[in-house]
Coordinates of C-alpha atoms in Angstrom, one line a residue:
Chain A
M1 CA 33.3 159.5 -63.2
S2 CA 30.5 158.3 -65.4
L3 CA 27.6 159.9 -67.2
S4 CA 24.2 159.6 -65.6
D5 CA 21.2 158.5 -67.7
D6 CA 19.7 161.9 -67.1
A7 CA 22.7 163.7 -68.3
I8 CA 22.8 161.7 -71.5
R9 CA 19.1 162.3 -72.0
R10 CA 19.3 166.0 -71.6
A11 CA 22.3 166.2 -73.9
L12 CA 20.4 164.2 -76.5
V13 CA 17.3 166.4 -76.2
D14 CA 19.5 169.4 -76.7
R15 CA 21.1 167.8 -79.8
A16 CA 17.7 166.8 -81.2
E17 CA 16.3 170.3 -80.7
S18 CA 19.1 172.0 -82.5
I19 CA 17.1 171.4 -85.6
G20 CA 15.6 174.9 -85.3
S21 CA 12.3 176.4 -84.7
D22 CA 10.7 175.4 -87.9
V23 CA 9.7 171.8 -87.5
I24 CA 9.7 169.4 -90.4
D25 CA 6.2 168.7 -91.5
L26 CA 6.6 165.0 -91.9
A27 CA 2.9 164.4 -92.4
R28 CA 3.0 166.6 -95.5
V29 CA 6.0 164.7 -96.8
A30 CA 4.1 161.5 -96.2
E31 CA 1.2 162.9 -98.1
L32 CA 3.3 163.7 -101.1
I33 CA 5.0 160.3 -101.0
A34 CA 1.8 158.4 -100.7
A35 CA 0.2 160.5 -103.5
R36 CA 2.5 158.9 -106.0
G37 CA 1.2 155.5 -105.2
R38 CA 3.4 152.5 -104.9
S39 CA 3.7 151.8 -108.6
R40 CA 6.3 153.8 -110.4
R41 CA 4.0 153.9 -113.5
A42 CA 1.8 156.5 -112.1
P43 CA -0.5 158.3 -114.5
W44 CA 0.6 161.7 -115.8
T45 CA -2.1 163.4 -113.8
A46 CA -0.7 162.2 -110.5
W47 CA 2.8 163.2 -111.5
L48 CA 1.6 166.6 -112.5
G49 CA -0.2 167.0 -109.2
L50 CA 3.0 166.1 -107.3
A51 CA 5.1 168.4 -109.4
A52 CA 2.8 171.3 -108.7
A53 CA 2.9 170.5 -105.0
L54 CA 6.6 170.4 -105.0
V55 CA 6.8 173.7 -106.7
V56 CA 4.5 175.2 -104.1
V57 CA 6.4 173.7 -101.3
A58 CA 9.8 174.7 -102.8
I59 CA 8.6 178.3 -103.0
G60 CA 7.5 178.0 -99.4
G61 CA 11.1 177.1 -98.5
A62 CA 10.7 173.6 -97.2
G63 CA 13.9 172.0 -98.6
V64 CA 13.1 168.5 -97.6
L65 CA 10.0 168.5 -99.8
A66 CA 11.8 170.1 -102.7
R67 CA 14.3 167.2 -102.8
L68 CA 11.5 164.7 -103.4
G69 CA 12.0 165.2 -107.1
S70 CA 15.2 163.2 -107.3
P71 CA 16.4 161.7 -110.6
G72 CA 15.2 158.2 -109.7
E73 CA 11.8 159.5 -109.0
S74 CA 11.4 161.5 -112.1
A75 CA 8.0 161.5 -113.7
S76 CA 7.8 159.2 -116.6
P77 CA 4.8 157.5 -118.1
S78 CA 7.1 155.1 -119.9
A79 CA 8.1 151.7 -118.7
S80 CA 11.7 152.4 -119.6
A81 CA 13.4 155.5 -118.5
E82 CA 16.7 156.5 -120.1
T83 CA 19.1 158.4 -117.8
S84 CA 22.4 159.7 -119.0
M85 CA 24.8 161.8 -117.1
A86 CA 28.5 162.1 -116.8
N87 CA 30.2 160.6 -113.8
L88 CA 31.2 163.8 -112.2
G89 CA 30.6 163.2 -108.6
P90 CA 32.3 160.9 -106.1
S91 CA 31.9 157.2 -106.5
P92 CA 29.2 155.9 -104.2
S93 CA 30.1 153.2 -101.9
P94 CA 29.0 149.7 -103.0
L95 CA 27.9 149.1 -99.4
A96 CA 24.3 148.8 -100.5
A97 CA 24.7 145.2 -101.6
P98 CA 22.3 143.7 -104.0
S99 CA 20.1 140.9 -102.7
P100 CA 21.3 137.3 -103.2
S101 CA 18.6 136.7 -105.8
L102 CA 19.8 139.5 -108.0
M103 CA 21.8 138.6 -111.1
I104 CA 24.5 140.9 -112.4
T105 CA 25.9 140.0 -115.8
G106 CA 28.1 141.5 -118.5
C107 CA 31.1 142.7 -116.6
D108 CA 33.4 139.9 -117.8
A109 CA 32.5 140.5 -121.4
M110 CA 33.3 144.2 -120.9
G111 CA 36.7 143.4 -119.4
F112 CA 36.0 145.0 -116.1
A113 CA 37.6 143.6 -113.0
P114 CA 35.0 142.4 -110.3
S115 CA 35.8 145.3 -107.9
R116 CA 35.4 147.9 -110.7
C117 CA 32.3 146.2 -111.9
D118 CA 30.8 146.6 -108.4
H119 CA 31.6 150.3 -108.4
I120 CA 30.1 150.8 -111.8
V121 CA 26.9 149.0 -110.8
A122 CA 26.8 151.0 -107.6
A123 CA 27.3 154.3 -109.4
A124 CA 24.6 153.3 -111.9
R125 CA 22.3 152.3 -109.1
A126 CA 22.8 155.7 -107.4
R127 CA 22.3 157.6 -110.6
A128 CA 19.1 155.6 -111.2
G129 CA 17.7 156.6 -107.8
D130 CA 18.3 153.2 -106.2
P131 CA 15.6 151.4 -108.1
A132 CA 13.6 148.9 -106.1
D133 CA 12.8 145.2 -106.9
V134 CA 15.6 144.9 -109.4
V135 CA 16.1 141.3 -110.4
L136 CA 18.6 141.6 -113.3
I137 CA 21.4 144.1 -113.9
V138 CA 23.2 143.9 -117.3
V139 CA 26.4 145.8 -117.9
R140 CA 26.9 146.3 -121.6
R141 CA 28.5 148.5 -124.2
A142 CA 26.8 151.8 -124.7
T143 CA 24.6 152.3 -127.6
Q144 CA 25.4 155.3 -129.7
P145 CA 22.7 157.7 -131.0
D146 CA 22.9 156.0 -134.4
G147 CA 22.1 152.6 -132.8
T148 CA 25.6 151.1 -133.1
T149 CA 27.5 150.1 -130.0
G150 CA 30.8 151.4 -128.9
P151 CA 32.3 154.4 -127.1
D152 CA 30.2 157.4 -127.3
V153 CA 32.5 160.4 -126.9
S154 CA 31.1 163.8 -126.4
L155 CA 31.9 166.9 -124.4
G156 CA 35.1 165.6 -123.0
S157 CA 33.7 162.4 -121.6
V158 CA 33.2 158.9 -122.9
S159 CA 30.6 156.4 -122.1
I160 CA 32.3 153.3 -120.6
A161 CA 29.1 151.3 -120.2
T162 CA 25.4 151.2 -120.1
V163 CA 23.8 149.5 -117.1
D164 CA 20.3 148.1 -117.5
F165 CA 18.1 147.5 -114.4
T166 CA 15.3 145.1 -114.9
R167 CA 12.6 145.0 -112.2
S168 CA 10.5 142.1 -111.1
D169 CA 7.5 143.6 -113.0
G170 CA 9.4 143.6 -116.2
T171 CA 10.0 147.3 -116.5
S172 CA 13.5 148.5 -117.0
Q173 CA 15.7 151.5 -116.6
S174 CA 19.1 152.2 -118.2
V175 CA 21.9 154.4 -117.0
D176 CA 24.8 155.5 -119.0
I177 CA 28.1 155.7 -117.1
R178 CA 30.5 158.2 -118.4
C179 CA 34.1 159.0 -117.5
G180 CA 36.5 161.8 -118.4
L181 CA 38.5 161.1 -121.6
L182 CA 41.7 161.3 -119.6
V183 CA 41.8 159.2 -116.5
G184 CA 45.2 159.1 -115.1
P185 CA 46.8 155.8 -114.0
S186 CA 46.8 157.0 -110.3
S187 CA 43.2 158.3 -110.3
S188 CA 41.2 157.5 -107.1
D189 CA 38.1 157.1 -109.2
R190 CA 37.1 153.5 -108.9
V191 CA 34.5 153.7 -111.6
C192 CA 36.7 155.3 -114.2
S193 CA 40.2 154.0 -113.5
A194 CA 41.4 150.5 -114.2
D195 CA 44.0 150.8 -111.4
P196 CA 42.6 153.3 -108.9
Q197 CA 44.8 154.5 -106.1
V198 CA 44.5 156.8 -103.1
R199 CA 46.3 159.9 -103.8
I200 CA 48.1 162.6 -101.9
A201 CA 47.8 166.2 -103.0
G202 CA 50.9 168.2 -102.1
G203 CA 53.7 169.9 -104.0
V204 CA 54.6 173.5 -104.3
S205 CA 53.7 175.9 -107.0
M206 CA 56.7 177.7 -108.4
D207 CA 54.6 179.8 -110.8
I208 CA 55.7 183.4 -111.0
P209 CA 52.7 185.3 -109.6
C210 CA 52.8 187.8 -112.4
G211 CA 53.0 187.2 -116.1
P212 CA 52.7 189.5 -119.1
T213 CA 49.3 189.6 -120.6
P214 CA 49.6 188.6 -124.3
G215 CA 49.6 191.8 -126.4
D216 CA 50.2 194.0 -123.4
E217 CA 54.0 194.4 -123.1
S218 CA 53.6 197.8 -121.5
H219 CA 52.9 196.2 -118.1
P220 CA 55.8 193.9 -117.3
C221 CA 56.1 192.0 -114.1
G222 CA 57.9 193.5 -111.1
P223 CA 61.1 191.9 -109.9
L224 CA 60.6 188.5 -108.2
P225 CA 61.0 188.4 -104.5
P226 CA 64.5 187.2 -103.5
D227 CA 65.1 183.7 -102.0
P228 CA 64.8 183.7 -98.2
D229 CA 67.8 184.9 -96.3
P230 CA 70.1 182.0 -95.4
A231 CA 70.0 183.1 -91.7
I232 CA 66.3 182.9 -91.7
V233 CA 66.4 179.5 -93.4
A234 CA 68.8 178.3 -90.8
A235 CA 66.5 179.4 -88.1
S236 CA 63.4 177.8 -89.7
R237 CA 62.0 174.6 -88.3
P238 CA 61.0 172.2 -91.1
M239 CA 58.7 169.3 -90.4
S240 CA 59.8 165.8 -91.3
V241 CA 57.7 162.8 -90.2
P242 CA 59.1 159.4 -91.4
S243 CA 56.0 157.4 -90.6
L244 CA 52.4 158.3 -89.5
A245 CA 49.6 155.9 -88.6
I246 CA 46.2 157.4 -88.7
P247 CA 43.3 155.3 -87.4
L248 CA 40.2 155.5 -89.5
D249 CA 37.1 154.8 -87.5
H250 CA 34.3 156.6 -89.3
L251 CA 33.2 157.6 -92.8
G252 CA 33.5 161.2 -93.7
H253 CA 35.8 164.2 -93.1
Y254 CA 39.1 164.1 -91.3
E255 CA 41.4 166.9 -90.4
V256 CA 44.4 165.3 -88.8
L257 CA 46.9 167.6 -87.1
V258 CA 50.4 166.3 -87.9
G259 CA 52.5 168.9 -86.3
T260 CA 54.0 172.4 -86.5
A261 CA 56.8 174.0 -88.5
T262 CA 58.2 177.3 -89.5
I263 CA 58.6 178.3 -93.1
P264 CA 61.4 180.9 -94.0
N265 CA 59.7 184.1 -95.2
G266 CA 56.6 182.0 -95.9
A267 CA 58.3 180.7 -99.0
I268 CA 57.2 177.1 -98.8
S269 CA 59.6 174.9 -100.9
E270 CA 58.5 171.3 -100.2
R271 CA 55.2 169.7 -99.3
T272 CA 55.4 166.0 -99.9
A273 CA 54.4 162.6 -98.5
S274 CA 53.7 159.1 -99.8
L275 CA 51.4 156.2 -98.8
A276 CA 52.5 152.8 -97.6
D277 CA 49.6 151.3 -99.5
P278 CA 48.0 153.4 -102.2
R279 CA 45.6 150.5 -103.0
P280 CA 44.0 149.7 -99.6
T281 CA 41.3 147.1 -99.5
D282 CA 39.5 148.1 -96.3
Y283 CA 39.0 151.8 -96.8
W284 CA 38.9 154.4 -99.6
I285 CA 39.7 158.1 -99.7
E286 CA 38.5 160.4 -102.5
P287 CA 39.4 162.5 -104.2
Y288 CA 42.8 162.8 -102.4
I289 CA 44.6 163.5 -99.1
E290 CA 45.6 167.1 -99.0
I291 CA 48.7 168.2 -97.1
E292 CA 47.4 171.6 -95.7
V293 CA 50.0 174.0 -94.4
R294 CA 48.0 176.5 -92.4
P295 CA 49.6 179.7 -91.3
D296 CA 49.0 180.4 -87.6
R297 CA 48.2 184.0 -88.4
G298 CA 45.4 182.9 -90.7
G299 CA 44.8 183.2 -94.4
Y300 CA 45.0 180.7 -97.1
P301 CA 47.1 177.5 -96.7
L302 CA 50.6 177.8 -98.1
D303 CA 51.2 176.0 -101.4
S304 CA 53.2 178.5 -103.5
Y305 CA 56.8 179.5 -103.2
Y306 CA 56.0 183.1 -104.2
G307 CA 52.4 183.3 -103.0
R308 CA 52.9 184.8 -99.6
R309 CA 56.0 186.3 -98.2
V310 CA 56.4 187.5 -94.7
K311 CA 59.3 188.8 -92.6
G312 CA 61.1 186.2 -90.6
N313 CA 59.7 182.7 -90.3
E314 CA 56.0 181.9 -90.8
A315 CA 54.7 179.6 -88.1
V316 CA 52.3 176.9 -89.5
H317 CA 50.3 173.9 -88.4
V318 CA 50.4 171.0 -90.8
Y319 CA 47.2 169.0 -91.3
L320 CA 46.2 166.0 -93.5
V321 CA 42.7 166.7 -94.8
F322 CA 40.7 164.0 -96.5
D323 CA 37.3 162.3 -96.7
V324 CA 37.0 158.6 -96.1
T325 CA 34.4 157.4 -98.6
E326 CA 34.4 153.7 -97.8
L327 CA 35.3 151.8 -94.6
D328 CA 34.8 148.1 -94.7
A329 CA 36.3 147.4 -91.3
P330 CA 35.5 148.8 -87.9
T331 CA 38.9 150.5 -87.9
A332 CA 41.5 150.8 -90.5
V333 CA 44.8 152.5 -90.5
L334 CA 46.1 155.0 -93.0
Q335 CA 49.9 154.7 -93.2
V336 CA 51.6 157.9 -94.4
R337 CA 55.3 157.9 -95.1
D338 CA 58.0 160.6 -95.5
L339 CA 55.8 163.6 -94.8
V340 CA 58.0 166.7 -95.3
V341 CA 57.0 170.3 -95.1
R342 CA 59.7 173.0 -95.3
Chain B
M1 CA -6.5 152.2 -83.7
T2 CA -2.9 152.0 -85.0
E3 CA -3.4 148.5 -86.4
R4 CA -6.4 149.6 -88.3
L5 CA -4.5 152.5 -89.8
V6 CA -1.7 150.2 -90.7
E7 CA -4.0 147.8 -92.4
Q8 CA -5.6 150.7 -94.4
A9 CA -2.2 152.1 -95.3
R10 CA -1.1 148.7 -96.4
R11 CA -4.0 148.6 -98.8
G12 CA -2.9 151.9 -100.3
D13 CA -4.9 154.4 -98.2
S14 CA -2.7 157.4 -98.3
A15 CA -4.8 159.2 -95.6
A16 CA -4.2 156.4 -93.2
F17 CA -0.5 156.5 -93.9
V18 CA -0.4 160.3 -93.3
A19 CA -2.3 159.7 -90.0
L20 CA 0.3 157.1 -89.0
I21 CA 3.1 159.5 -89.7
E22 CA 1.4 162.4 -88.1
E23 CA 1.2 160.5 -84.8
R24 CA 4.9 159.8 -84.9
Q25 CA 6.5 162.7 -86.6
A26 CA 7.8 164.4 -83.5
A27 CA 9.5 161.2 -82.3
M28 CA 10.8 160.3 -85.8
T29 CA 12.3 163.8 -86.2
R30 CA 13.8 163.6 -82.7
V31 CA 15.5 160.3 -83.4
A32 CA 16.9 161.3 -86.8
M33 CA 18.2 164.6 -85.4
A34 CA 19.8 162.9 -82.4
I35 CA 21.5 160.3 -84.4
L36 CA 22.7 162.5 -87.2
G37 CA 23.1 165.8 -85.5
N38 CA 22.2 168.1 -88.4
R39 CA 19.1 169.1 -90.1
T40 CA 20.1 168.3 -93.7
D41 CA 21.1 164.8 -92.9
A42 CA 18.0 164.3 -90.8
E43 CA 15.8 165.5 -93.6
D44 CA 17.4 163.1 -96.0
A45 CA 17.0 160.2 -93.6
L46 CA 13.4 161.1 -92.8
Q47 CA 12.5 161.4 -96.5
D48 CA 14.3 158.1 -97.3
G49 CA 12.7 156.4 -94.3
L50 CA 9.2 157.6 -95.2
T51 CA 9.6 156.5 -98.8
A52 CA 10.7 153.1 -97.7
L53 CA 7.9 152.8 -95.1
W54 CA 5.3 153.5 -97.7
R55 CA 6.8 151.2 -100.3
Q56 CA 7.5 148.3 -98.0
L57 CA 4.3 148.6 -95.9
P58 CA 2.5 145.8 -97.9
R59 CA 5.3 143.4 -96.8
L60 CA 4.7 144.0 -93.1
R61 CA 2.9 140.8 -92.0
D62 CA 2.0 141.7 -88.4
S63 CA 0.4 145.1 -88.0
S64 CA 1.0 145.1 -84.3
R65 CA 4.7 145.3 -84.9
F66 CA 4.4 148.5 -87.0
D67 CA 6.2 150.7 -84.4
A68 CA 9.3 148.6 -84.1
W69 CA 9.3 148.0 -87.9
A70 CA 9.0 151.7 -88.6
D71 CA 11.7 152.6 -86.1
R72 CA 13.9 150.0 -87.7
I73 CA 13.4 151.5 -91.1
L74 CA 14.1 155.0 -89.8
V75 CA 17.3 153.9 -88.0
N76 CA 18.5 152.1 -91.1
A77 CA 17.8 155.2 -93.1
C78 CA 19.9 157.2 -90.6
L79 CA 22.7 154.7 -90.8
L80 CA 22.7 154.8 -94.6
V81 CA 22.9 158.6 -94.6
L82 CA 25.8 158.4 -92.2
R83 CA 27.5 156.0 -94.6
R84 CA 26.7 157.8 -97.8
R85 CA 27.1 161.4 -97.1
R86 CA 30.5 162.9 -97.3
R87 CA 30.2 165.1 -94.3
R88 CA 32.3 168.2 -93.9
G89 CA 32.3 168.3 -90.1
V90 CA 35.7 169.0 -88.7
R91 CA 37.2 166.4 -86.5
E92 CA 40.7 166.5 -85.3
I93 CA 42.6 163.3 -84.4
P94 CA 45.8 163.6 -82.4
A95 CA 48.7 162.4 -84.5
P96 CA 50.1 159.2 -83.1
T97 CA 53.7 160.0 -84.1
G98 CA 55.7 162.9 -85.4
A99 CA 55.9 166.3 -84.1
A100 CA 53.9 167.1 -81.0
P101 CA 50.7 169.0 -81.6
E102 CA 50.6 172.4 -80.1
V103 CA 46.9 173.2 -80.3
A104 CA 44.0 172.7 -78.0
P105 CA 42.7 169.1 -77.9
A106 CA 39.6 168.4 -80.0
V107 CA 37.6 167.3 -77.0
A108 CA 36.6 169.9 -74.4
D109 CA 38.1 169.8 -71.0
P110 CA 36.1 167.2 -69.0
T111 CA 36.5 169.3 -65.9
S112 CA 34.0 171.6 -67.4
I113 CA 31.4 168.9 -67.2
E114 CA 29.3 169.4 -64.2
D115 CA 27.7 166.7 -62.1
T116 CA 24.6 166.0 -64.1
S117 CA 25.0 168.2 -67.2
V118 CA 27.3 167.8 -70.2
D119 CA 28.9 170.6 -72.1
R120 CA 27.0 170.8 -75.4
D121 CA 30.0 171.0 -77.7
A122 CA 31.9 168.4 -75.8
F123 CA 29.0 166.0 -76.1
R124 CA 28.5 166.7 -79.8
R125 CA 32.1 166.0 -80.5
A126 CA 32.1 162.9 -78.3
F127 CA 28.9 161.6 -79.7
E128 CA 30.1 162.0 -83.3
T129 CA 33.0 159.8 -82.6
L130 CA 30.6 156.9 -82.1
S131 CA 29.5 154.5 -84.8
G132 CA 26.1 154.8 -86.2
D133 CA 25.0 151.7 -84.4
A134 CA 26.2 153.0 -81.1
R135 CA 24.5 156.3 -81.7
A136 CA 21.2 154.5 -82.5
L137 CA 21.4 152.4 -79.4
I138 CA 22.0 155.3 -77.1
V139 CA 19.3 157.4 -78.7
L140 CA 16.7 154.7 -78.5
R141 CA 17.6 153.8 -74.9
H142 CA 18.2 157.2 -73.4
L143 CA 16.2 159.6 -75.5
E144 CA 13.3 157.5 -76.5
D145 CA 13.2 155.4 -73.3
R146 CA 12.9 152.2 -75.2
S147 CA 13.3 148.9 -73.3
I148 CA 16.0 146.4 -74.1
P149 CA 13.5 144.0 -75.8
E150 CA 12.0 146.9 -77.8
I151 CA 15.5 147.9 -79.0
A152 CA 16.3 144.3 -79.8
A153 CA 13.1 144.2 -81.9
I154 CA 14.0 147.4 -83.6
L155 CA 17.6 146.5 -84.4
G156 CA 16.9 142.9 -85.0
I157 CA 19.5 141.6 -82.5
P158 CA 19.2 139.6 -79.3
D159 CA 18.5 141.2 -76.0
G160 CA 22.0 140.3 -74.7
T161 CA 23.6 141.8 -77.7
V162 CA 21.7 145.0 -77.1
K163 CA 22.9 145.1 -73.5
S164 CA 26.6 144.5 -74.3
R165 CA 26.6 146.9 -77.2
L166 CA 24.8 149.5 -75.1
F167 CA 27.4 149.1 -72.4
T168 CA 30.2 149.4 -75.0
A169 CA 28.6 152.5 -76.6
R170 CA 28.2 154.2 -73.3
R171 CA 31.8 153.4 -72.4
A172 CA 33.0 154.8 -75.7
L173 CA 31.0 158.0 -75.2
E174 CA 32.4 158.4 -71.7
T175 CA 35.9 157.8 -73.0
A176 CA 35.4 160.3 -75.8
L177 CA 34.3 162.8 -73.1
G178 CA 37.4 162.1 -71.2
L179 CA 35.5 160.6 -68.3
E180 CA 36.9 157.1 -68.7
E181 CA 40.3 155.8 -69.5
P182 CA 40.3 154.0 -72.9
A183 CA 39.9 150.2 -72.5

């Protein structure tokens, strides 16, 4: 059996019309875009007019127009815009490759490996609003407020580099790339870590769910729940998967059902797995792969020994939940090892 | 008429640019929505696409090719959004090894698919298993009724490649719907 052309068309029309009753006014968006002119050095009056229009539109509830005021499009009468923001979001993919005529320099002197340099530049490019017509990108040490160069530490983050974008018309824009002061050796952040790795989030919290409030000894904790009955433990069905191959064929969110298990009294005691290759070259996953143990009866996933006790065995489905943020091959395979939930 | 507007827009006439977009806004929105499947992504792609259209218009040498050029920019904007956005749509993949899943399959039962109509949810799930390129091909061909040469011009690939990729995309869609055995 195959799909007819008409069936595909009707399904696509249905999909396209799911946008809702309020149609996007593209002509108005085009008007606002064109109002800015093609030069980024628009006069203040033009920017003020656009800003006023955006405010009006935003109040009117048209989200698409409100987003026109992105950081890279910020109104500035100056030829050089200074942008500085901490690297708090996910690393953008470096898929938007620069043109062959573009020169990138400075990474060697900074001691960044080529792949890290690519991600730093990609992050800076995204922060700068993907500037057009860039002919030169310089990665250099950050300049501190007093004019000296070197790490600028503030508010729990440190500037690892400043990236200068020089356009063909001679104007430039600088972006400060900041990282957390503590970047673990196994961080998946390819901008901030010298040895980034894909991580698995698992483990079990053994924290006692009640603790005395300092200075309030009059409300002690109740007794801890007992360990599960050995008979219930014996009747439980842990899950153990020695090896799991997950094909990755698209960017974005995955929820992979691995299997089922039963947890004695809902007291989860192990939630572990490892990766065959934590440093893959053809895909990337950020921030981590979560082992989610979802009770069949609903409620929060199990991750605490004490967090949720039930009579008998708690039936669960075990999922691996993650986001593929980069995929350089049509298909890649995520190899998971020794997945245990009990 | 279109060529005159394109020429004016190239020279910076914003009213001409708006007129060009006004003529095409329904189709542009339809294409973005069909490829991306949700309004937020479609809005992002349309905004990016319009910005690129305006900025790059002076580089368009042949005004008569505006439509294919504009479609190409819009499709590329859609593909970029697909790549960039960390989407939160749920998609289940049967585990190849390990304990047997005991939940309903992610794809709806194909027996619910009638002769000439496709279950909406089943189609959505199946369509979203396709690559961005495959989605664009199917949308341009089956929603926008573009000819093979037109699609080739839009995507910048030879006619034969369009045909083979379209065949592969349709086969992938039918497989995802459970209508075909995987190759």
